[in-house]
Amino acid sequence: AGDKPQFAICCAGGGGLSAGLGLVFEKHFPRAKLYTSEPVGYDDVKRSLESGSIQEADLSKKSVCDAVLTKSPGSLTFEILKRTYQGGFSVTDDDALRAVAYAFSELKITAEPGGAVALAAALAGKLELRNKTAVIYISGGNIDPAVLMRAQMMISSRIKEL
């Protein structure tokens, strides 16, 4: 208790939510390292941060993470992201669905796949968080019951394999 976050991971689409989180962390937790998370193929914020200029996603690709599928980060939000974030992560649809199932079964949180991509990055080990204090931002509970069931089935079949 009282520990300051060392890391934060936030989902990113156009960058508004993650930029807002970046401003809060810049003021209150300036030493924390911030990362975005997006679906593979829609990792335009990650690629934009890496290149230093706004990159676009291929809108023809499909993803279950529809809440964060955008063509590119916004120009205003990107300026904040460049200043406040260290980089980004990409996760697969299966990673996102596993995160949805984990959030539902272990955390008792109903999250849509796009809102669970930050948790997906953490669960996939994209950043070493063991013995660290981290904020993993989960947003949005607008999930189709069939998608939630699909996520739960993925976890159930994985448990049977073990």
Short mmCIF file of C-alpha atoms in Angstrom, two decimals:
data_model
loop_
_atom_site.label_atom_id
_atom_site.label_comp_id
_atom_site.label_asym_id
_atom_site.label_seq_id
_atom_site.Cartn_x
_atom_site.Cartn_y
_atom_site.Cartn_z
CA ALA A 1 0.00 0.00 0.00
CA GLY A 2 1.26 3.43 -0.85
CA ASP A 3 3.58 2.11 -3.55
CA LYS A 4 3.82 4.35 -6.57
CA PRO A 5 3.29 2.67 -9.93
CA GLN A 6 6.47 1.85 -11.79
CA PHE A 7 4.67 0.86 -14.99
CA ALA A 8 1.32 1.29 -16.69
CA ILE A 9 -0.15 -0.40 -19.75
CA CYS A 10 -3.19 1.10 -21.46
CA CYS A 11 -5.18 0.07 -24.53
CA ALA A 12 -4.88 2.39 -27.49
CA GLY A 13 -7.05 3.11 -30.48
CA GLY A 14 -6.98 6.77 -31.48
CA GLY A 15 -4.99 7.51 -28.34
CA GLY A 16 -7.43 9.62 -26.32
CA LEU A 17 -7.70 7.33 -23.29
CA SER A 18 -3.99 6.53 -23.25
CA ALA A 19 -3.06 10.22 -23.70
CA GLY A 20 -5.31 11.14 -20.77
CA LEU A 21 -3.64 8.46 -18.64
CA GLY A 22 -0.28 9.79 -19.79
CA LEU A 23 -1.13 13.29 -18.58
CA VAL A 24 -2.19 11.96 -15.17
CA PHE A 25 0.98 9.91 -14.83
CA GLU A 26 3.15 12.78 -16.07
CA LYS A 27 1.85 14.93 -13.21
CA HIS A 28 1.47 12.39 -10.38
CA PHE A 29 3.88 9.54 -11.23
CA PRO A 30 6.52 11.04 -13.54
CA ARG A 31 9.00 8.19 -13.00
CA ALA A 32 6.56 5.50 -14.16
CA LYS A 33 7.12 3.95 -17.58
CA LEU A 34 4.00 3.86 -19.74
CA TYR A 35 3.16 1.53 -22.63
CA THR A 36 0.24 1.18 -24.99
CA SER A 37 -1.24 -2.12 -26.12
CA GLU A 38 -3.07 -2.85 -29.37
CA PRO A 39 -4.11 -5.79 -31.52
CA VAL A 40 -1.57 -7.13 -34.02
CA GLY A 41 -2.17 -5.42 -37.37
CA TYR A 42 -3.73 -2.41 -35.65
CA ASP A 43 -0.60 -1.41 -33.76
CA ASP A 44 -0.44 2.03 -35.35
CA VAL A 45 0.26 3.77 -32.02
CA LYS A 46 3.14 1.37 -31.26
CA ARG A 47 4.63 1.87 -34.71
CA SER A 48 4.06 5.64 -34.49
CA LEU A 49 5.92 5.80 -31.17
CA GLU A 50 8.78 3.76 -32.64
CA SER A 51 9.08 5.92 -35.76
CA GLY A 52 8.32 9.30 -34.18
CA SER A 53 5.63 10.04 -36.76
CA ILE A 54 2.01 9.00 -37.18
CA GLN A 55 1.64 5.61 -38.87
CA GLU A 56 -1.56 4.10 -40.27
CA ALA A 57 -3.12 0.69 -39.82
CA ASP A 58 -4.40 -1.53 -42.62
CA LEU A 59 -8.16 -1.23 -42.14
CA SER A 60 -8.84 -4.35 -44.20
CA LYS A 61 -7.67 -6.69 -41.42
CA LYS A 62 -10.15 -8.20 -38.98
CA SER A 63 -9.89 -8.36 -35.20
CA VAL A 64 -12.15 -9.23 -32.30
CA CYS A 65 -10.81 -6.06 -30.62
CA ASP A 66 -13.18 -3.77 -32.54
CA ALA A 67 -13.26 -1.08 -29.84
CA VAL A 68 -9.64 -0.08 -30.54
CA LEU A 69 -9.44 -0.51 -34.31
CA THR A 70 -8.51 2.89 -35.71
CA LYS A 71 -6.64 4.02 -38.78
CA SER A 72 -4.07 6.04 -36.80
CA PRO A 73 -3.53 7.92 -33.58
CA GLY A 74 -4.94 11.44 -33.51
CA SER A 75 -2.48 14.27 -34.08
CA LEU A 76 -3.21 15.95 -30.73
CA THR A 77 -3.09 12.73 -28.75
CA PHE A 78 0.07 11.56 -30.51
CA GLU A 79 1.99 14.62 -29.29
CA ILE A 80 1.07 13.67 -25.70
CA LEU A 81 1.86 9.98 -26.29
CA LYS A 82 5.32 10.82 -27.70
CA ARG A 83 6.09 12.79 -24.54
CA THR A 84 4.66 10.39 -21.96
CA TYR A 85 4.98 6.81 -23.31
CA GLN A 86 8.05 4.61 -23.69
CA GLY A 87 6.56 2.34 -26.34
CA GLY A 88 3.82 -0.12 -27.12
CA PHE A 89 2.91 -3.78 -27.35
CA SER A 90 0.95 -5.84 -29.86
CA VAL A 91 -1.24 -8.76 -28.83
CA THR A 92 -3.11 -11.39 -30.82
CA ASP A 93 -6.86 -11.86 -30.77
CA ASP A 94 -6.29 -15.08 -28.81
CA ASP A 95 -4.25 -13.13 -26.24
CA ALA A 96 -7.10 -10.63 -25.92
CA LEU A 97 -9.71 -13.38 -25.55
CA ARG A 98 -7.63 -15.11 -22.88
CA ALA A 99 -7.43 -11.77 -21.05
CA VAL A 100 -11.21 -11.36 -21.29
CA ALA A 101 -11.67 -14.83 -19.78
CA TYR A 102 -9.07 -14.17 -17.07
CA ALA A 103 -10.67 -10.84 -16.14
CA PHE A 104 -14.09 -12.48 -15.97
CA SER A 105 -13.12 -15.59 -14.01
CA GLU A 106 -10.33 -14.28 -11.77
CA LEU A 107 -10.98 -10.55 -11.36
CA LYS A 108 -14.78 -10.61 -11.73
CA ILE A 109 -14.55 -7.89 -14.39
CA THR A 110 -16.45 -8.05 -17.66
CA ALA A 111 -14.24 -6.52 -20.34
CA GLU A 112 -14.56 -6.31 -24.09
CA PRO A 113 -11.56 -7.65 -26.05
CA GLY A 114 -10.31 -4.21 -27.11
CA GLY A 115 -10.50 -3.01 -23.53
CA ALA A 116 -8.56 -6.06 -22.34
CA VAL A 117 -5.51 -5.68 -24.60
CA ALA A 118 -3.44 -4.09 -21.81
CA LEU A 119 -4.20 -7.05 -19.56
CA ALA A 120 -3.41 -9.33 -22.51
CA ALA A 121 0.04 -7.75 -22.84
CA ALA A 122 0.68 -8.22 -19.13
CA LEU A 123 -0.51 -11.84 -19.12
CA ALA A 124 1.55 -12.60 -22.25
CA GLY A 125 4.68 -11.37 -20.47
CA LYS A 126 5.35 -8.46 -22.83
CA LEU A 127 6.81 -6.58 -19.85
CA GLU A 128 8.50 -8.07 -16.79
CA LEU A 129 6.19 -7.12 -13.94
CA ARG A 130 7.15 -9.65 -11.26
CA ASN A 131 7.72 -7.79 -7.96
CA LYS A 132 6.77 -4.51 -9.64
CA THR A 133 3.89 -2.12 -9.04
CA ALA A 134 1.91 -1.66 -12.24
CA VAL A 135 -1.37 -0.20 -13.42
CA ILE A 136 -3.07 -2.34 -16.06
CA TYR A 137 -5.93 -0.35 -17.52
CA ILE A 138 -9.02 -2.39 -18.44
CA SER A 139 -11.84 -0.50 -20.12
CA GLY A 140 -15.18 -1.22 -21.71
CA GLY A 141 -17.64 -3.95 -20.90
CA ASN A 142 -19.55 -3.88 -24.17
CA ILE A 143 -19.01 -7.52 -25.09
CA ASP A 144 -21.25 -9.77 -27.13
CA PRO A 145 -22.27 -12.79 -25.02
CA ALA A 146 -21.05 -15.11 -27.81
CA VAL A 147 -17.58 -13.53 -27.68
CA LEU A 148 -17.48 -13.89 -23.90
CA MET A 149 -18.46 -17.55 -24.25
CA ARG A 150 -15.77 -18.04 -26.91
CA ALA A 151 -13.20 -16.55 -24.52
CA GLN A 152 -14.36 -18.80 -21.68
CA MET A 153 -14.19 -21.86 -23.94
CA MET A 154 -10.57 -21.04 -24.83
CA ILE A 155 -9.65 -21.07 -21.15
CA SER A 156 -11.67 -24.25 -20.48
CA SER A 157 -10.01 -26.14 -23.32
CA ARG A 158 -6.56 -24.92 -22.19
CA ILE A 159 -7.20 -26.15 -18.64
CA LYS A 160 -8.21 -29.55 -20.01
CA GLU A 161 -4.89 -29.73 -21.91
CA LEU A 162 -2.95 -29.23 -18.70
#
